[in-house]
PDB file of C-alpha atoms in Angstrom:
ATOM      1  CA  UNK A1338       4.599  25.729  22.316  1.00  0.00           C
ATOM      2  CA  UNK A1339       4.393  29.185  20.907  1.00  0.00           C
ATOM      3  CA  UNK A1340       3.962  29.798  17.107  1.00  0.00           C
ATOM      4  CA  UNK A1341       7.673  30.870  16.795  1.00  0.00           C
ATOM      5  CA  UNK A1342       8.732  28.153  18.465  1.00  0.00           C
ATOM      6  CA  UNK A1343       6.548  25.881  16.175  1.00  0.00           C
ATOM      7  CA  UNK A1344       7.520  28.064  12.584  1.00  0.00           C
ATOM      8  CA  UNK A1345      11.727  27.701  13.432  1.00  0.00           C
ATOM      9  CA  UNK A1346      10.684  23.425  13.550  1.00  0.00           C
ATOM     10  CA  UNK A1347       8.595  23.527  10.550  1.00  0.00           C
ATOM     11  CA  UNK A1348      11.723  25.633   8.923  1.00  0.00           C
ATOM     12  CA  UNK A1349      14.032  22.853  10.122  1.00  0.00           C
ATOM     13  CA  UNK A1350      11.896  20.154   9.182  1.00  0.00           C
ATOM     14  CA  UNK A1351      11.199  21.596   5.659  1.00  0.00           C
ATOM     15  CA  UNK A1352      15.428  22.277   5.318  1.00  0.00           C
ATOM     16  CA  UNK A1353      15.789  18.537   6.577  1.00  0.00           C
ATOM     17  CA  UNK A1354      12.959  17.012   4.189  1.00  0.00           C
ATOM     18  CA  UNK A1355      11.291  15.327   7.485  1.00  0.00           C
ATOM     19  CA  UNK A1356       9.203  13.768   4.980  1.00  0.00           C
ATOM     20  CA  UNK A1357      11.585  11.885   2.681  1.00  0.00           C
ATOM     21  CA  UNK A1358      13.377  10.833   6.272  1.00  0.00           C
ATOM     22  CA  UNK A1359      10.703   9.154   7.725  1.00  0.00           C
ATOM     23  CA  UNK A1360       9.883   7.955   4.174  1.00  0.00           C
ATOM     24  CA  UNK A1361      13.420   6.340   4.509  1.00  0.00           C
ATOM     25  CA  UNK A1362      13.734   5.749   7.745  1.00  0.00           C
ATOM     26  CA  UNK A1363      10.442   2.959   7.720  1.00  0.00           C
ATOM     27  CA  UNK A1364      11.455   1.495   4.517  1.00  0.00           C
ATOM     28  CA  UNK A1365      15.473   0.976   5.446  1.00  0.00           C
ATOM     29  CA  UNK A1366      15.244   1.035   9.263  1.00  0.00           C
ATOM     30  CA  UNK A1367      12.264  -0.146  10.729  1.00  0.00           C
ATOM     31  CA  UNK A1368      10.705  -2.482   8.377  1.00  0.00           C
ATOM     32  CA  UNK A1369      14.251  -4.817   8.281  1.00  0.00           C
ATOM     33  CA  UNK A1370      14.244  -4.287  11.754  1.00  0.00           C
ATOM     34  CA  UNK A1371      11.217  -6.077  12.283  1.00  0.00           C
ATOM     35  CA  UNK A1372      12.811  -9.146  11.388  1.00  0.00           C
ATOM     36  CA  UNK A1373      15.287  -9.151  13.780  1.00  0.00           C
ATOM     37  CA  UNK A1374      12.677  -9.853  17.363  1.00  0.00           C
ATOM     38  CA  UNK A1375      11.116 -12.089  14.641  1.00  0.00           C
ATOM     39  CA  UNK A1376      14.146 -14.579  14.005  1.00  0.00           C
ATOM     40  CA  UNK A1377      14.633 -13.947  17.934  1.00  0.00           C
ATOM     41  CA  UNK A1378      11.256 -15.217  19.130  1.00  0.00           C
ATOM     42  CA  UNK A1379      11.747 -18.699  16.836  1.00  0.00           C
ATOM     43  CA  UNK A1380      14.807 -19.231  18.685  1.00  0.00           C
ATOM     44  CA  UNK A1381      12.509 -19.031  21.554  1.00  0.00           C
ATOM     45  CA  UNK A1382      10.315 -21.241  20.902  1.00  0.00           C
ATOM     46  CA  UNK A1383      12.841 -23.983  19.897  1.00  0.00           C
ATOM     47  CA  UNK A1384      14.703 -23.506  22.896  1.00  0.00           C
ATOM     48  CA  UNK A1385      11.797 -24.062  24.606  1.00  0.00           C
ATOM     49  CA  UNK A1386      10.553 -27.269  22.253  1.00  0.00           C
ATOM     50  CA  UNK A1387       7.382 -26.051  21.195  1.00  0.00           C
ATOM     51  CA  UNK A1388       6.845 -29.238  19.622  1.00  0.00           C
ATOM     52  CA  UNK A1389       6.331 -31.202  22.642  1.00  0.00           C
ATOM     53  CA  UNK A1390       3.793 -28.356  24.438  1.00  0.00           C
ATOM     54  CA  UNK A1391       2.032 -26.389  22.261  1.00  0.00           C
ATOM     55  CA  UNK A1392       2.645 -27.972  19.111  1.00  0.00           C
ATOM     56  CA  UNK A1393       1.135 -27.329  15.712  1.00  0.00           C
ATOM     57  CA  UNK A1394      -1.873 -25.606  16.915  1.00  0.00           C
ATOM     58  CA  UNK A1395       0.334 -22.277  18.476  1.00  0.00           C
ATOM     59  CA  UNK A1396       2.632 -22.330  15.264  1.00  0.00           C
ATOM     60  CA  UNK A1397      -0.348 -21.867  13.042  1.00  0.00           C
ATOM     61  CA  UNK A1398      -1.040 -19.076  15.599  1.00  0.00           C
ATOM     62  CA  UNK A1399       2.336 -17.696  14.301  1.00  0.00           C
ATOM     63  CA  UNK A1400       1.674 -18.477  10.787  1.00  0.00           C
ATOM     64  CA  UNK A1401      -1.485 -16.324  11.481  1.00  0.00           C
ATOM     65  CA  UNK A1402      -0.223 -13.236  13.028  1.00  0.00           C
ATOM     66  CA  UNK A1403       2.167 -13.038   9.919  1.00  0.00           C
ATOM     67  CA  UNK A1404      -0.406 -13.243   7.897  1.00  0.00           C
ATOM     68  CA  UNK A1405      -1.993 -10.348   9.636  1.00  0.00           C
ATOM     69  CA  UNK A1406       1.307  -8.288   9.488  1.00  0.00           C
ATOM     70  CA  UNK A1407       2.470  -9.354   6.028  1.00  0.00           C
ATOM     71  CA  UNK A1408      -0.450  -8.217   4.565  1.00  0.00           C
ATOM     72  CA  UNK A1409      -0.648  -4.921   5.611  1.00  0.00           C
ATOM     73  CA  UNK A1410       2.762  -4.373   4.925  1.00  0.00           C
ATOM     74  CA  UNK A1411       2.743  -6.254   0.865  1.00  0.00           C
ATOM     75  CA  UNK A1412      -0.254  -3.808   0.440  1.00  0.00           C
ATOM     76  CA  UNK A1413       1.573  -0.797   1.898  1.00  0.00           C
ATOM     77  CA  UNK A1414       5.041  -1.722  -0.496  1.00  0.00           C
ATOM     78  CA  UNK A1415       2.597  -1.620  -3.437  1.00  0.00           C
ATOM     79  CA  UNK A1416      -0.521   0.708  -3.134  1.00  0.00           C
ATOM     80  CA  UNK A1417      -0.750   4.770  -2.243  1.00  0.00           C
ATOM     81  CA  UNK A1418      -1.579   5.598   1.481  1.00  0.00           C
ATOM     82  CA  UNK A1419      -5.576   6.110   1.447  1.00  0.00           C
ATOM     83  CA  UNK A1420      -8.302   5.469   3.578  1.00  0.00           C
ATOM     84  CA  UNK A1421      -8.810   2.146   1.826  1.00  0.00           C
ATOM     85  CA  UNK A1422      -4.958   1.598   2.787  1.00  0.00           C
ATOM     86  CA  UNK A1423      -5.113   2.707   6.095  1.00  0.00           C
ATOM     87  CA  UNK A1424      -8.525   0.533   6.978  1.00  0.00           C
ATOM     88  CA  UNK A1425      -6.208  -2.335   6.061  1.00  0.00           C
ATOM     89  CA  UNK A1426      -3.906  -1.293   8.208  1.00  0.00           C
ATOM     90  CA  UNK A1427      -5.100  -0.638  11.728  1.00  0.00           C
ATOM     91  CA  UNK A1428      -8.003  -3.628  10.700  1.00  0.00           C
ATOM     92  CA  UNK A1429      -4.784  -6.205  10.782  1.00  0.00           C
ATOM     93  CA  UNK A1430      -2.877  -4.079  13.489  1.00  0.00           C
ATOM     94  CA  UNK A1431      -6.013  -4.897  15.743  1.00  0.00           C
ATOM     95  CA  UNK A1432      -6.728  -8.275  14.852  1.00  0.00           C
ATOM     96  CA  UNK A1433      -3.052  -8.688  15.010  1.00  0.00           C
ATOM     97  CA  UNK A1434      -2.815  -7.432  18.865  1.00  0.00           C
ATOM     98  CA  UNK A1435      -5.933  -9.724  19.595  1.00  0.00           C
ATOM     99  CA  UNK A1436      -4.209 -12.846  17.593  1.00  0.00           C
ATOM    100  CA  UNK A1437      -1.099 -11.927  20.063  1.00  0.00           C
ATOM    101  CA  UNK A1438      -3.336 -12.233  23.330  1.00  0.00           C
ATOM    102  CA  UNK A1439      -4.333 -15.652  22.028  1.00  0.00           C
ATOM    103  CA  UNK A1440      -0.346 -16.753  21.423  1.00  0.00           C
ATOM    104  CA  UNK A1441       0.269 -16.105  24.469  1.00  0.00           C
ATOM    105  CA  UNK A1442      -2.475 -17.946  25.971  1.00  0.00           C
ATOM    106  CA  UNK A1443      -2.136 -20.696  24.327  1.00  0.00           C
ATOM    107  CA  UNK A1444       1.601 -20.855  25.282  1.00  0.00           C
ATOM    108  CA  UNK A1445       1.230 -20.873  29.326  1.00  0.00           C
ATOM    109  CA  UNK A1446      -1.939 -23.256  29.162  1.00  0.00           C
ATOM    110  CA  UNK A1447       0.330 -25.711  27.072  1.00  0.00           C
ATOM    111  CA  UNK A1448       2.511 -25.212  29.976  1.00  0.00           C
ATOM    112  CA  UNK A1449       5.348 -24.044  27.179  1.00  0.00           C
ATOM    113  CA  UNK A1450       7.810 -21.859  28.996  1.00  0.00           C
ATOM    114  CA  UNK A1451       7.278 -18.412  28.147  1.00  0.00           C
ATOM    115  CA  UNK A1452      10.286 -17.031  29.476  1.00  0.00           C
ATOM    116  CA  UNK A1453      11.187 -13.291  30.481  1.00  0.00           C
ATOM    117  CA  UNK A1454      13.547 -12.779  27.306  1.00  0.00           C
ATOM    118  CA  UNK A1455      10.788 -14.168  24.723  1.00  0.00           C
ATOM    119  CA  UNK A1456       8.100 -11.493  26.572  1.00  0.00           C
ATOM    120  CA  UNK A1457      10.465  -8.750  25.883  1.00  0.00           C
ATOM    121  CA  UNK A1458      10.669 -10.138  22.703  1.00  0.00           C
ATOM    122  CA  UNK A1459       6.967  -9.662  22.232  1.00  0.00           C
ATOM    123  CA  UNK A1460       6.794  -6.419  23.699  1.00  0.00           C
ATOM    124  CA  UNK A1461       8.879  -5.325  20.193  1.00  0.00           C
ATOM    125  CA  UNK A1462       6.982  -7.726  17.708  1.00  0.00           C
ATOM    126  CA  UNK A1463       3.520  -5.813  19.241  1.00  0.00           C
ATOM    127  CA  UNK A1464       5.137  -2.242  19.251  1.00  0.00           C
ATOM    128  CA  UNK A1465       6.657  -2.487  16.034  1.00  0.00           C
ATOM    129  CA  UNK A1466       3.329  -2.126  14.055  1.00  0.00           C
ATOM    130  CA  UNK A1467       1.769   0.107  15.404  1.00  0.00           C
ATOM    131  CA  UNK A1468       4.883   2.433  15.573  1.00  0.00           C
ATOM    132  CA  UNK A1469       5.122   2.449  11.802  1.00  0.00           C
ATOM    133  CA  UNK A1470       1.596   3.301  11.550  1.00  0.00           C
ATOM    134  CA  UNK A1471       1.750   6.506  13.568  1.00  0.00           C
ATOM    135  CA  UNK A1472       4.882   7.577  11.704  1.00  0.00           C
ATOM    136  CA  UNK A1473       2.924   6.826   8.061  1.00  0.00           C
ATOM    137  CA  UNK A1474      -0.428   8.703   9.736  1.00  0.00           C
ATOM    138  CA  UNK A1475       1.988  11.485  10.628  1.00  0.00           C
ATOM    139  CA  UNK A1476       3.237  11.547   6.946  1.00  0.00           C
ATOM    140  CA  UNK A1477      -0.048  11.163   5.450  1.00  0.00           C
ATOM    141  CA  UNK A1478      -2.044  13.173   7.481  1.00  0.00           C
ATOM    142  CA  UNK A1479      -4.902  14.765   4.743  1.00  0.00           C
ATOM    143  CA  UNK A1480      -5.759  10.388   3.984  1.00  0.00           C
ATOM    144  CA  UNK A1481      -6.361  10.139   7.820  1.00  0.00           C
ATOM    145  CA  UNK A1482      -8.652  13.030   7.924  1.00  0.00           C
ATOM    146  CA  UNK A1483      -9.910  11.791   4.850  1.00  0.00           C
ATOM    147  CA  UNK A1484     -10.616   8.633   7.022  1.00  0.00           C
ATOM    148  CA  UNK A1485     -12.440  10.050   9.721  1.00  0.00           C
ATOM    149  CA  UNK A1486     -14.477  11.945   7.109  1.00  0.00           C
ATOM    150  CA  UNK A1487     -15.551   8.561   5.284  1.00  0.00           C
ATOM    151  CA  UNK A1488     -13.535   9.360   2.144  1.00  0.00           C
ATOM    152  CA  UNK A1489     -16.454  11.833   1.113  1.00  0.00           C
ATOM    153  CA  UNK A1490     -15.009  13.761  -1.973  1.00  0.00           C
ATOM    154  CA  UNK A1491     -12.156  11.630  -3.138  1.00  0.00           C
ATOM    155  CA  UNK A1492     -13.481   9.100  -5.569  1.00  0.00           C
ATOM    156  CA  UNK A1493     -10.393   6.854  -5.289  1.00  0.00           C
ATOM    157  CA  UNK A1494     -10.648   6.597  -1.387  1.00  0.00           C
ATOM    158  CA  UNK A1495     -11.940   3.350  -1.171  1.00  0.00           C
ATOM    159  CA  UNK A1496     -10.352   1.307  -3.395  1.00  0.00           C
ATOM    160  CA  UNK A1497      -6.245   0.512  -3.702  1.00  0.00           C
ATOM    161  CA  UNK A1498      -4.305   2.792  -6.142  1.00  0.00           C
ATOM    162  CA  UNK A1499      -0.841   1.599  -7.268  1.00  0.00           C
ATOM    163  CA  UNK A1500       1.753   2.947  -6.043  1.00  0.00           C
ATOM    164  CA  UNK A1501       3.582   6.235  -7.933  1.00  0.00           C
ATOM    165  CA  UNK A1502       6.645   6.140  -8.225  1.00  0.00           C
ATOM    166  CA  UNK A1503       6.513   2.261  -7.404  1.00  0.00           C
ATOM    167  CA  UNK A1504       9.169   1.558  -4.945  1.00  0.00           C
ATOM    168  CA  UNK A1505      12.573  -0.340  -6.847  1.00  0.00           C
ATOM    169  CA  UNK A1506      12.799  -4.001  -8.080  1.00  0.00           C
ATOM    170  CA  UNK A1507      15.798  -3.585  -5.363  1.00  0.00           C
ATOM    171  CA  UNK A1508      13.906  -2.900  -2.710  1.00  0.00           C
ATOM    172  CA  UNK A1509      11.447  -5.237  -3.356  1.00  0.00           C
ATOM    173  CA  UNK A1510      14.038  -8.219  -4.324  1.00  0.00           C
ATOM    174  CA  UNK A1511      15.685  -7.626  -1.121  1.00  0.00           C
ATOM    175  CA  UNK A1512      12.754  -7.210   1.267  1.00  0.00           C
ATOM    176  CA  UNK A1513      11.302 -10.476  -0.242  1.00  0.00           C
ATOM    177  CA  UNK A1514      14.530 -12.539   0.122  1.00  0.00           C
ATOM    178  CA  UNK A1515      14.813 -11.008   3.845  1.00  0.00           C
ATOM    179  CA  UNK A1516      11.435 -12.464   4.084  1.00  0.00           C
ATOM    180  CA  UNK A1517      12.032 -15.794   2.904  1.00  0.00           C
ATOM    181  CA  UNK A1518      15.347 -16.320   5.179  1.00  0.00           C
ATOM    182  CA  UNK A1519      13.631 -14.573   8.310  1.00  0.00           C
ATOM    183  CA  UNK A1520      10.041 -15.623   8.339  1.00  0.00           C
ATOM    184  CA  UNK A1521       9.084 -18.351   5.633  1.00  0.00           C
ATOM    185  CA  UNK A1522      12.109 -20.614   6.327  1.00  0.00           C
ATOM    186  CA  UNK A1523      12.060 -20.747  10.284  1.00  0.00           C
ATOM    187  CA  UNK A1524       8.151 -20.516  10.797  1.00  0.00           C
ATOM    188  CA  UNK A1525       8.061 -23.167   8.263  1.00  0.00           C
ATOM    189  CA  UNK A1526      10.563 -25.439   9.851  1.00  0.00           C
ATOM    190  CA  UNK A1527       8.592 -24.897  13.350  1.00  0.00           C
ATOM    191  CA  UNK A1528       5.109 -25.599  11.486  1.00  0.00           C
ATOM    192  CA  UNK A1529       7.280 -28.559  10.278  1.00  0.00           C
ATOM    193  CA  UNK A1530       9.104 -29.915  13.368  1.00  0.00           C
ATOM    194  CA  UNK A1531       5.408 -29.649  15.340  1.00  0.00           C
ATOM    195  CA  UNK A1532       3.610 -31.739  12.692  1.00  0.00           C
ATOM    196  CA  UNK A1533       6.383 -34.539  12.838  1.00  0.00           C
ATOM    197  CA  UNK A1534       6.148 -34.351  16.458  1.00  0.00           C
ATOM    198  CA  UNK A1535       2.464 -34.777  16.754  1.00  0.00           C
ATOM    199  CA  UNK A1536       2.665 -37.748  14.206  1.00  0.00           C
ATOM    200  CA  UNK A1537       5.426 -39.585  16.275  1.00  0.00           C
ATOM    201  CA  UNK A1538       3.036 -39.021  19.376  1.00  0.00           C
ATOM    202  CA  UNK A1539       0.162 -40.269  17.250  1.00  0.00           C
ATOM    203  CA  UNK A1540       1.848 -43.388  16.018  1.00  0.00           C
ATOM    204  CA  UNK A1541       3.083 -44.059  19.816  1.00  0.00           C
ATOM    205  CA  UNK A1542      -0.251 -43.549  20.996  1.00  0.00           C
ATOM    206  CA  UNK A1543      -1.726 -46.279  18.805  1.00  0.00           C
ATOM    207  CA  UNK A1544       1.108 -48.406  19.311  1.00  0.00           C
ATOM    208  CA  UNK A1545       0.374 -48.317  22.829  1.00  0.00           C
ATOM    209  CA  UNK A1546      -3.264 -48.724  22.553  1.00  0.00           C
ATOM    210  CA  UNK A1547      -2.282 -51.578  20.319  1.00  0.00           C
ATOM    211  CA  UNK A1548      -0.415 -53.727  22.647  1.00  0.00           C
ATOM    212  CA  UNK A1549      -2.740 -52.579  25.727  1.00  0.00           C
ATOM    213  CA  UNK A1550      -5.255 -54.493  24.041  1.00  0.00           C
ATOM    214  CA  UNK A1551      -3.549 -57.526  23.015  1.00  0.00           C
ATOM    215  CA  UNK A1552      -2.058 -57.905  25.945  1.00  0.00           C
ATOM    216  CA  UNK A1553      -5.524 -57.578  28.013  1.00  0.00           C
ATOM    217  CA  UNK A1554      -7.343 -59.752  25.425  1.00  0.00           C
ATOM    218  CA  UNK A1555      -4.513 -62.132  26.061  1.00  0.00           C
ATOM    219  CA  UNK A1556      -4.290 -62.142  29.948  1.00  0.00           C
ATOM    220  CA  UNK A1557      -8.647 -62.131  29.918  1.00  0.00           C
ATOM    221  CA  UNK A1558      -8.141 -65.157  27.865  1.00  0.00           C
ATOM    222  CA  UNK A1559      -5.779 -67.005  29.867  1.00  0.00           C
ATOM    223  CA  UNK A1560      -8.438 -66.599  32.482  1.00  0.00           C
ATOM    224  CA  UNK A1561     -10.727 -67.716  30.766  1.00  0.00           C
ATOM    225  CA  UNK A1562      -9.272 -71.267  30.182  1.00  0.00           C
ATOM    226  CA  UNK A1563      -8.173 -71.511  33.441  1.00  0.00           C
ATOM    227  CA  UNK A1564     -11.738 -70.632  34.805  1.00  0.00           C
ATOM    228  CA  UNK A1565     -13.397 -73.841  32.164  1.00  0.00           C
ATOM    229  CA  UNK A1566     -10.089 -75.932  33.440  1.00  0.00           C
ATOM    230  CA  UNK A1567     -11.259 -75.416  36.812  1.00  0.00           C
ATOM    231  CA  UNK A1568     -15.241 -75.867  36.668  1.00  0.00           C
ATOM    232  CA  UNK A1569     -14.330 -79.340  34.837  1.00  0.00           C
TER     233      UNK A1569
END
């Protein structure tokens, strides 16, 4: 690209405010998104009746990796883009990705259907993160290289500085209550449904073992006396 070619984008960009559009475009477009493949991939998994494979120990899986997201992103919504910031960041984008390898193990050894619509699913909830994170590297470019230089100079670079402007009670009413209807509520009604599941298994399982017993005690026993009937 020559530097003509490279001065008319920077024009257009600086005419278009690329900044306040990606600004806008993360905070109204791709972080409600995000919910959407979400919601999708609960579906999923009750379709597929996690509650009788997997069970409780992939849902806390799930209860992790949002952990591992929603922190990130709460810390984003409320503190300034610095290396501090940005550690957080790709730290629980990685672990994230690693948590997602383990899901998905977990899944096919449970011998849960993982079917071809719930991987594409996937393929979004993985992409997702680190997508925003390139576009908020892009728009914070002098904290990344601030990053790679160990924060040397800036005083505030390791530790989390509040937000300025802070972002609108609005915003932050409405992200929250998307959260509760689109994470809390389902993933807590899965976490729910596999626990119930695993105690009706439980209680089977020792009513089983229960009557096993008493009928063996009671069939060795009826041996028994007809063993001592028999020797008399």
């Amino acid at each position: 690209m020559s530097r003509d070619q490279a001065a008319r984008i920077s024009a257009y960009g600086n005419a278009v405010d690329v900044r306040e559009a990606t600004t806008r475009y993360l905070l109204y477009g791709l972080l409600p998104s995000w919910f959407v493949p979400g919601l999708a991939d609960w579906v999923m998994h009750r379709r597929t009746r996690i509650e009788d494979t997997a069970g409780t120990k992939e849902s806390l899986i799930h209860s992790l990796m949002m952990a591992e997201v929603g922190i990130p992103i709460a810390a984003t919504l409320r503190y300034e883009v610095n290396p501090a910031l940005l550690a957080v960041q790709l730290g629980g984008a990685a672990v994230h990705e690693a948590t997602a390898l383990w899901d998905v193990r977990t899944a096919v050894r449970s011998e849960r259907e993982v079917r071809p619509v719930e991987q594409h699913i996937h393929s979004f909830l993985e992409s997702l993160p680190f997508g925003a994170l390139a576009a908020l590297m892009c728009l914070h470019a002098d904290q990344v290289r601030s990053l790679l230089r160990g924060g040397r100079g800036d005083p505030d670079a390791w530790r989390l500085v509040p937000r300025r402007p802070q972002l609108s009670r609005g915003y932050i009413a409405g992200i929250s209550a998307a959260i509760g209807a689109c994470v809390l509520l389902p993933y807590g009604e899965e976490l729910l449904r596999c626990r119930r599941a695993a105690r009706r298994s439980k209680k089977r399982a020792t009513s089983d073992e229960a009557h096993w017993r008493a009928t063996g005690q009671g069939r060795r026993g009826t041996a028994l006396r007809r063993a001592i009937g028999k020797g008399r």
